[in-house]
PDB file of C-alpha atoms and ligand atoms in Angstrom:
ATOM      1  CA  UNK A   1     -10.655 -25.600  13.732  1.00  0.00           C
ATOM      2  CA  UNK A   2      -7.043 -24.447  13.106  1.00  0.00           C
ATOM      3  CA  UNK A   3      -5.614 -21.381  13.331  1.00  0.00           C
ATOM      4  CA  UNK A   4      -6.299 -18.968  10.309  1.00  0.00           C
ATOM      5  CA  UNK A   5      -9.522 -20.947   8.916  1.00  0.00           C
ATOM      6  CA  UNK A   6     -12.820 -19.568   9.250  1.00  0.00           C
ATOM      7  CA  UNK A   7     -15.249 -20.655  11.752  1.00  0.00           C
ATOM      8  CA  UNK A   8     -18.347 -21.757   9.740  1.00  0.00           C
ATOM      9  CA  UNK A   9     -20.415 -21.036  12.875  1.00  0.00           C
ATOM     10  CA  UNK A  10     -18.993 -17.518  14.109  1.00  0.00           C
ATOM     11  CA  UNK A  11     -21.683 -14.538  13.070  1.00  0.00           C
ATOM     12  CA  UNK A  12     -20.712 -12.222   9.597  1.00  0.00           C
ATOM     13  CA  UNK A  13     -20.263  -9.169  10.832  1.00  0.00           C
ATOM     14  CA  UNK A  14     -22.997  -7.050  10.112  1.00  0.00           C
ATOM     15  CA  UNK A  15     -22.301  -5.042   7.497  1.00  0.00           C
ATOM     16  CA  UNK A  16     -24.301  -1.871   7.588  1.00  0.00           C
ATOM     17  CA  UNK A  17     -22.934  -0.095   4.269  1.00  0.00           C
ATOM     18  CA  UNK A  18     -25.148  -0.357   0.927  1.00  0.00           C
ATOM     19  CA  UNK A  19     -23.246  -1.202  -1.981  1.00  0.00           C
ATOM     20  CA  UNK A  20     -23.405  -0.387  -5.861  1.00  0.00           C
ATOM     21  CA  UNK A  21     -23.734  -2.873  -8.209  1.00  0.00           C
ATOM     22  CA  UNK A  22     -22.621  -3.436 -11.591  1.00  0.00           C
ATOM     23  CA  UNK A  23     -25.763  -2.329 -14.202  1.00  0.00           C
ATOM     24  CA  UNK A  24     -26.310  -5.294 -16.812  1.00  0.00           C
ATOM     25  CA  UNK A  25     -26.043  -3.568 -20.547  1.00  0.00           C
ATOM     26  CA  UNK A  26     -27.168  -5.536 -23.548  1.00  0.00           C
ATOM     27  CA  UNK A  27     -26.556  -7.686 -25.325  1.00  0.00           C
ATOM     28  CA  UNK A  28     -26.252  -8.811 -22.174  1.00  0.00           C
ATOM     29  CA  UNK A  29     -29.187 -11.938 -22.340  1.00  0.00           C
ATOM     30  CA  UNK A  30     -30.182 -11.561 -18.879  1.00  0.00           C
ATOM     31  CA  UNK A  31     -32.131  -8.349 -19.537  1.00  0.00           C
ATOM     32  CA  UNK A  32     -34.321 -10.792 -21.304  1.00  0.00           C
ATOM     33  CA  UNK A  33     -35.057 -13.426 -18.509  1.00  0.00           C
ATOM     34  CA  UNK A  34     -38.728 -13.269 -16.738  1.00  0.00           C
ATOM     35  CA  UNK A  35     -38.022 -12.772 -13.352  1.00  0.00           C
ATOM     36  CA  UNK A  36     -39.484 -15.221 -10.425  1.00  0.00           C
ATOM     37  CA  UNK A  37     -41.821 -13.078  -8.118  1.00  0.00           C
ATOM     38  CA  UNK A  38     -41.104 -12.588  -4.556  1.00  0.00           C
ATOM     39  CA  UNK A  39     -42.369 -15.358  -2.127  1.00  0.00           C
ATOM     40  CA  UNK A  40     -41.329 -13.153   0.987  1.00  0.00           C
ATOM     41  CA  UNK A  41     -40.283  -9.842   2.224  1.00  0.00           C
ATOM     42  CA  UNK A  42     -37.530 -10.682   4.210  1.00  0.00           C
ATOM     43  CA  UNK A  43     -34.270  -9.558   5.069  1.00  0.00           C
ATOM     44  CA  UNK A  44     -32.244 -10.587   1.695  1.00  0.00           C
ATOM     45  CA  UNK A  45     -35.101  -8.579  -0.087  1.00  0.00           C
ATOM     46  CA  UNK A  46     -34.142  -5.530   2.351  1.00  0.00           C
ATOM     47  CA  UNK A  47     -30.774  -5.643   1.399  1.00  0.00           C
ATOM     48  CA  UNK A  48     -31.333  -6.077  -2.248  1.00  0.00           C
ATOM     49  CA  UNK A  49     -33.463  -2.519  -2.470  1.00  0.00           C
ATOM     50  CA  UNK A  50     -30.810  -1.047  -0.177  1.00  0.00           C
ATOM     51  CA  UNK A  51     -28.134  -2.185  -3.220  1.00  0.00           C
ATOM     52  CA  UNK A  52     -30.586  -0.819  -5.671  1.00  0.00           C
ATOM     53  CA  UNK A  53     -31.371   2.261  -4.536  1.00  0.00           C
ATOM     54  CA  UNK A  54     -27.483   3.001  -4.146  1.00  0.00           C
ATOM     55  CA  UNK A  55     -26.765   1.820  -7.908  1.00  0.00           C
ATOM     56  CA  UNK A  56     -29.779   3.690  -8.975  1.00  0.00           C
ATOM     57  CA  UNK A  57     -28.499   7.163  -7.399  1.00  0.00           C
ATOM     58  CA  UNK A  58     -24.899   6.814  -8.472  1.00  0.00           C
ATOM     59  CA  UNK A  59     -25.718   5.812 -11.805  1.00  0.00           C
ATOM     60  CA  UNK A  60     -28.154   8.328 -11.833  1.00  0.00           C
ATOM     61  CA  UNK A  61     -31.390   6.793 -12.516  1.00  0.00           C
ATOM     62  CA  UNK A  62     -34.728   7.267 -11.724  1.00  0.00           C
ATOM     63  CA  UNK A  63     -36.034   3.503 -11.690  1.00  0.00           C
ATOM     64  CA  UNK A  64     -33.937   0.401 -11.446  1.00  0.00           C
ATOM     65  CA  UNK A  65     -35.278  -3.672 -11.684  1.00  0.00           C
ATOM     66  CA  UNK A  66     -33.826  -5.656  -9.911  1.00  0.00           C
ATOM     67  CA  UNK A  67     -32.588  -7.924 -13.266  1.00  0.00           C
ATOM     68  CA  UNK A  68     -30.035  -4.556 -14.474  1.00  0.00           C
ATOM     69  CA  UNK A  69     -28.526  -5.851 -11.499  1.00  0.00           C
ATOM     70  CA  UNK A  70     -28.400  -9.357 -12.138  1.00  0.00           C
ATOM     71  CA  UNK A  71     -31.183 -10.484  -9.911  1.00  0.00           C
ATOM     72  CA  UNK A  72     -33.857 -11.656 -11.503  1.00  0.00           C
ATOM     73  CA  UNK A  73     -36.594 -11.070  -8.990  1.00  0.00           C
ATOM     74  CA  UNK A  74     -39.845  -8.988  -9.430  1.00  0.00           C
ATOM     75  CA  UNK A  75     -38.143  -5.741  -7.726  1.00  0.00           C
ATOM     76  CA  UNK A  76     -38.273  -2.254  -8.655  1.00  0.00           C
ATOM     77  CA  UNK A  77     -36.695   1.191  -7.040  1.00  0.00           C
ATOM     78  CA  UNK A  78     -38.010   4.436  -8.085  1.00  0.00           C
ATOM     79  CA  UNK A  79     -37.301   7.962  -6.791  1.00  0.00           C
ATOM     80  CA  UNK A  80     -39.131  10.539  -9.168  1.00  0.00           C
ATOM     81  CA  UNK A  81     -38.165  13.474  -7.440  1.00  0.00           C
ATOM     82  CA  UNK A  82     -37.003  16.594  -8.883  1.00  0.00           C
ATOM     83  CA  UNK A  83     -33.143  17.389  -8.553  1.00  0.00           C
ATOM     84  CA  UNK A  84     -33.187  19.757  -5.987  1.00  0.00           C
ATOM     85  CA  UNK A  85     -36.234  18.174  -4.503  1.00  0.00           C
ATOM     86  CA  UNK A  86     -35.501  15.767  -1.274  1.00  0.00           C
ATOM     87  CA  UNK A  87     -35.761  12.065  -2.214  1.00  0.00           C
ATOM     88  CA  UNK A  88     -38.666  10.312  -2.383  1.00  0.00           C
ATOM     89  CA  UNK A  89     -37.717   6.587  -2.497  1.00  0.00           C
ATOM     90  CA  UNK A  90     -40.427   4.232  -3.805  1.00  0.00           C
ATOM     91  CA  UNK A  91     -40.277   0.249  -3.949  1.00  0.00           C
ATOM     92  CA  UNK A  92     -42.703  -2.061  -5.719  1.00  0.00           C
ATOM     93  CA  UNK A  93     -42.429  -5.492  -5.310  1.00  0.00           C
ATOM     94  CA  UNK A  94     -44.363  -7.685  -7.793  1.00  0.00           C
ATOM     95  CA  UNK A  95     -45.818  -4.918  -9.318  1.00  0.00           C
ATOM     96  CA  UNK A  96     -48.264  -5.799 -11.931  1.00  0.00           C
ATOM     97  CA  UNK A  97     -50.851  -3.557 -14.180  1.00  0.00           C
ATOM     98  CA  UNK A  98     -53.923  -4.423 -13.678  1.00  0.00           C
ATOM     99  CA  UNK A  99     -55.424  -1.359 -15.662  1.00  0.00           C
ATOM    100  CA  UNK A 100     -54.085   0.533 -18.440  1.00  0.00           C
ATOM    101  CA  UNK A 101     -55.943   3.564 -20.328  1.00  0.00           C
ATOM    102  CA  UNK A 102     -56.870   3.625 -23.991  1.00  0.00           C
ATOM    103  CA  UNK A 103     -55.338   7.300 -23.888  1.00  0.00           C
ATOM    104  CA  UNK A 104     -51.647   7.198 -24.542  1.00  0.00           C
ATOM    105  CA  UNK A 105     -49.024   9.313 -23.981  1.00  0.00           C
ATOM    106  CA  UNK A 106     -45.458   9.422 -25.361  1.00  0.00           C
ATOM    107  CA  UNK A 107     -42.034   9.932 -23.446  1.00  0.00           C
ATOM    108  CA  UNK A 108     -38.761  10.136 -24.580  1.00  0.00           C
ATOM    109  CA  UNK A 109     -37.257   7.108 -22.521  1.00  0.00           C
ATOM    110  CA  UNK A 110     -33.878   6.186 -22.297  1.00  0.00           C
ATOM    111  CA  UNK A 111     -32.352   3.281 -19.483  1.00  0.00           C
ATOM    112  CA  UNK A 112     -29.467   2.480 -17.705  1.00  0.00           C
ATOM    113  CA  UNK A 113     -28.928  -1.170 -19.521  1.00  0.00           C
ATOM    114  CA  UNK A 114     -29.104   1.216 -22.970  1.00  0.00           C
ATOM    115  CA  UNK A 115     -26.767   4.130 -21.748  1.00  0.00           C
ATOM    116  CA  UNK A 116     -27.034   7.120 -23.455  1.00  0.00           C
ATOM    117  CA  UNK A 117     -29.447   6.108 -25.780  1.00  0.00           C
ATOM    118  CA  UNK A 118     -33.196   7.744 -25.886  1.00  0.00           C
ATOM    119  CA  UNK A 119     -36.263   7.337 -28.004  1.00  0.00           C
ATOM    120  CA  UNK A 120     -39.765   8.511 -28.344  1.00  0.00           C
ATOM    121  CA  UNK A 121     -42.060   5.589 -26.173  1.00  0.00           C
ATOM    122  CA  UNK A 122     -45.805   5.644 -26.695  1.00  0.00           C
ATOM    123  CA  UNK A 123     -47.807   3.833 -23.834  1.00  0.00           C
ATOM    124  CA  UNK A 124     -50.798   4.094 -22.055  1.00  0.00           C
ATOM    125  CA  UNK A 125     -51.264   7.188 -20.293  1.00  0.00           C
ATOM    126  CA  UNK A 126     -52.682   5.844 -17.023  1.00  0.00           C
ATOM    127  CA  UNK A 127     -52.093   2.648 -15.525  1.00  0.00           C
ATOM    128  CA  UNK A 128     -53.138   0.556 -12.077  1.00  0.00           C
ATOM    129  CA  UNK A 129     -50.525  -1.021 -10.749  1.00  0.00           C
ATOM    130  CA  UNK A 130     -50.844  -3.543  -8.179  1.00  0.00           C
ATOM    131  CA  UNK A 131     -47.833  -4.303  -5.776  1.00  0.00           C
ATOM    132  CA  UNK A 132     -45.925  -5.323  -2.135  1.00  0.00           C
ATOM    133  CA  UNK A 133     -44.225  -2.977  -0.167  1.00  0.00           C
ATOM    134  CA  UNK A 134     -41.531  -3.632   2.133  1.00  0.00           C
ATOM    135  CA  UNK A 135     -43.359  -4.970   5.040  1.00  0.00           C
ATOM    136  CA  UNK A 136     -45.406  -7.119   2.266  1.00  0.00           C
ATOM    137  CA  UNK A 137     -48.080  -5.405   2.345  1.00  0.00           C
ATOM    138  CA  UNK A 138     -50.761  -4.915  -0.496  1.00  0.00           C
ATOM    139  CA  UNK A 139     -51.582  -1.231  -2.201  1.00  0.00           C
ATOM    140  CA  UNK A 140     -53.054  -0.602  -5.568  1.00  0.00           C
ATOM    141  CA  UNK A 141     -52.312   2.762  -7.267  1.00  0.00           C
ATOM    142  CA  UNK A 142     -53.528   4.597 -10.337  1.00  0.00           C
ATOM    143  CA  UNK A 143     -50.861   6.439 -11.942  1.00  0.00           C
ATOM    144  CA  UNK A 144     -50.250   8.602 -14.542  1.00  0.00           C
ATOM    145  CA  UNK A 145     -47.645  10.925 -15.848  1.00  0.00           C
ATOM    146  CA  UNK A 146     -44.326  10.121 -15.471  1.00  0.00           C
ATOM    147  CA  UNK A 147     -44.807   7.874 -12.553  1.00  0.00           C
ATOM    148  CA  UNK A 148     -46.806   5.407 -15.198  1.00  0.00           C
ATOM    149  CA  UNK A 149     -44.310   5.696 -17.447  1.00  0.00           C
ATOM    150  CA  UNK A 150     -41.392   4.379 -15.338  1.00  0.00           C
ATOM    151  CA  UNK A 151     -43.521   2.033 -13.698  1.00  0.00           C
ATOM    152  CA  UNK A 152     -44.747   0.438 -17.256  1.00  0.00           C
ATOM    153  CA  UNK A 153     -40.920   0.742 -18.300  1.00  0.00           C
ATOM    154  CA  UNK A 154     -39.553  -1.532 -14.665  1.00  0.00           C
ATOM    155  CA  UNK A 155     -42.688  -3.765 -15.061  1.00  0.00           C
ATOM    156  CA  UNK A 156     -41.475  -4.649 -18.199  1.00  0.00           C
ATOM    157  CA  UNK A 157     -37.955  -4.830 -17.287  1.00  0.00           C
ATOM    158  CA  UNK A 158     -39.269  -7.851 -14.469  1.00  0.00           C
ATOM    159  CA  UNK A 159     -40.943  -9.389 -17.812  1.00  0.00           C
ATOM    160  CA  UNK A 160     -37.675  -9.708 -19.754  1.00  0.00           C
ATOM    161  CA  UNK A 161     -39.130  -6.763 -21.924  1.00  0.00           C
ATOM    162  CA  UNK A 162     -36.572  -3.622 -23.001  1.00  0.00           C
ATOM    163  CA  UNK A 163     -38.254  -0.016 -24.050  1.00  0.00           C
ATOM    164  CA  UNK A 164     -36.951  -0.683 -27.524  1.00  0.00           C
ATOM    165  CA  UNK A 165     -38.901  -3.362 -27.690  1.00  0.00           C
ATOM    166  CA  UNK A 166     -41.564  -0.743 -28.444  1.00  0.00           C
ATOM    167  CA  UNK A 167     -39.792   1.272 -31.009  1.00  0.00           C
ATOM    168  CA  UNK A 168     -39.377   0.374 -34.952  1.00  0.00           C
ATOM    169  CA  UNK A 169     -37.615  -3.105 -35.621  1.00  0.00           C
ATOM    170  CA  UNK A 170     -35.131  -0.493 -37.844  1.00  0.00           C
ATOM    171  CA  UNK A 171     -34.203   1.580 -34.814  1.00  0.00           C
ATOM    172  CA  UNK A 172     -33.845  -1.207 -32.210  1.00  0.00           C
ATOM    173  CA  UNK A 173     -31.732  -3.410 -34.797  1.00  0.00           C
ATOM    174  CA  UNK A 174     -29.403  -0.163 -34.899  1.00  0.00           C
ATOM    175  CA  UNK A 175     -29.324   0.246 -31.538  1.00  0.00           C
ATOM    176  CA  UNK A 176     -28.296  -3.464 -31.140  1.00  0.00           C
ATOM    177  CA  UNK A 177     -25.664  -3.922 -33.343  1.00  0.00           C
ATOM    178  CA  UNK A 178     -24.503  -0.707 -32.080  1.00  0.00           C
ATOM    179  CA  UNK A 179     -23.829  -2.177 -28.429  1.00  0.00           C
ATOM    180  CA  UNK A 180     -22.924  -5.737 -29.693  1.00  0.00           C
ATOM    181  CA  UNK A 181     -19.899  -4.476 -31.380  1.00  0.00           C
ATOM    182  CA  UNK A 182     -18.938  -2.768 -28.622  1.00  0.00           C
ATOM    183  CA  UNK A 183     -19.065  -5.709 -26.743  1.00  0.00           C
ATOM    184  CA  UNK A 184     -17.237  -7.464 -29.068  1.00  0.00           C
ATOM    185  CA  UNK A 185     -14.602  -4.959 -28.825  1.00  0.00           C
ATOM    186  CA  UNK A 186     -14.631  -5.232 -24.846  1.00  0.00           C
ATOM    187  CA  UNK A 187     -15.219  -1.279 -24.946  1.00  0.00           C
ATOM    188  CA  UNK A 188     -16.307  -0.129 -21.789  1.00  0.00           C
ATOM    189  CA  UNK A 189     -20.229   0.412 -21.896  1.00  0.00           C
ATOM    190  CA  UNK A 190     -20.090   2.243 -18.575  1.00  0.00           C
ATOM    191  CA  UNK A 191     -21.430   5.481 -19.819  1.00  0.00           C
ATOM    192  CA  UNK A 192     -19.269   8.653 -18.908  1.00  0.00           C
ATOM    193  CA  UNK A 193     -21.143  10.831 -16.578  1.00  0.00           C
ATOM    194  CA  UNK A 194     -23.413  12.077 -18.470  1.00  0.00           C
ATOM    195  CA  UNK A 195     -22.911  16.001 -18.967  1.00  0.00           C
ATOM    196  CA  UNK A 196     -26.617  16.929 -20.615  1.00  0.00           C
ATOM    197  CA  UNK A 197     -27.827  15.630 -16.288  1.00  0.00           C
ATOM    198  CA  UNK A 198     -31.288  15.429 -17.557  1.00  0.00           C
ATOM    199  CA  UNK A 199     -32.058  12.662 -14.557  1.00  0.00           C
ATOM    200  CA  UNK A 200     -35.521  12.570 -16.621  1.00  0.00           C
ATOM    201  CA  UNK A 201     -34.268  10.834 -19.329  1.00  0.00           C
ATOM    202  CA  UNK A 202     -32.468   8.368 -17.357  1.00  0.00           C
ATOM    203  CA  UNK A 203     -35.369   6.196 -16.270  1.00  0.00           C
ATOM    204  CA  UNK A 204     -33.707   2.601 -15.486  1.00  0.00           C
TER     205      UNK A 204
HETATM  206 NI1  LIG B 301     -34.645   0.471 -18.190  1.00  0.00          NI
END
């Protein structure tokens, strides 16, 4: 081992600080992978969510998949809280519905791989969602409100599906050639900060 190389075998220092992560923004085609589920809960998992949860606060965002980060892995971070309210960090991993109401409801959604762009949403009202937490363990809940709207819109999001996938084939072709030129252009898609703060609309 000569001097200046690195030793293979000597420990990475631990590093203890979460970092952001770049948010994928269509056309970007990885949006539209299916990501693999979890096998286990371990410490790379950890670390992920600790990544996610920092990207989804600085971005801001109320819900982030783990594939608007590049990792295409059946993860989603959630904090619902109000803005003045403490946090109230929530992780699914391999979430799946396994009940959905006839009721609807409809939300204006918006997400952070579609900056600043919101539309009307219509989904079931009520959903079960079945998941892992972060010791692996099991929980089903019923949700409704705006908790089964975000979770509907990051279960998709792990299925390679987009929230304008549910909107009129008019809108969503706008919205896409919108963002393509831009890409084209190599504008940045990195949305400003956004002034109107309406967290709410931000869902991930
Ligand atoms: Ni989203």
């Amino acid at each position: 081992m000569g001097f200046g190389s690195i030793d293979p075998v000597a420990p990475t220092p631990y590093i203890a600080a979460m970092a952001t992560r770049d948010i994928v923004i269509i056309p970007d085609k990885r949006l539209r992978l299916v990501s693999e589920p979890v096998k286990t809960v371990d410490k790379s998992i950890r670390t992920l969510v600790d990544d996610m949860f920092e990207t989804m606060y600085a971005a801001p965002g109320i819900g982030l998949a783990a594939i608007q980060i590049g990792v295409a892995q059946r993860v989603v971070t959630m904090d619902l809280a109000k803005k003045d309210d403490p946090p109230e960090p929530q992780v699914f991993i391999n979430p799946v519905v396994t009940w959905s109401s006839d009721v609807t409801s409809t939300y204006d959604e918006g997400c952070l791989s579609i900056p600043e762009y919101y539309e009307e949403v219509e989904r079931p009202a009520k959903v079960k969602v079945k998941y892992l937490d972060l010791d692996g363990k099991e929980h089903e809940i019923e949700a409704d409100g705006l908790l089964a709207t975000c979770l509907q819109h990051e279960i998709d999001h792990t299925n390679g599906v987009l929230f304008i996938d549910h909107i009129s084939k008019l809108k969503r072709d706008r919205v896409m050639k919108k963002f393509k030129k831009a890409a084209k252009h190599g504008e940045s898609t990195k949305p400003a900060h956004p002034s109107d703060d309406v967290p709410e609309h931000h869902l991930g």
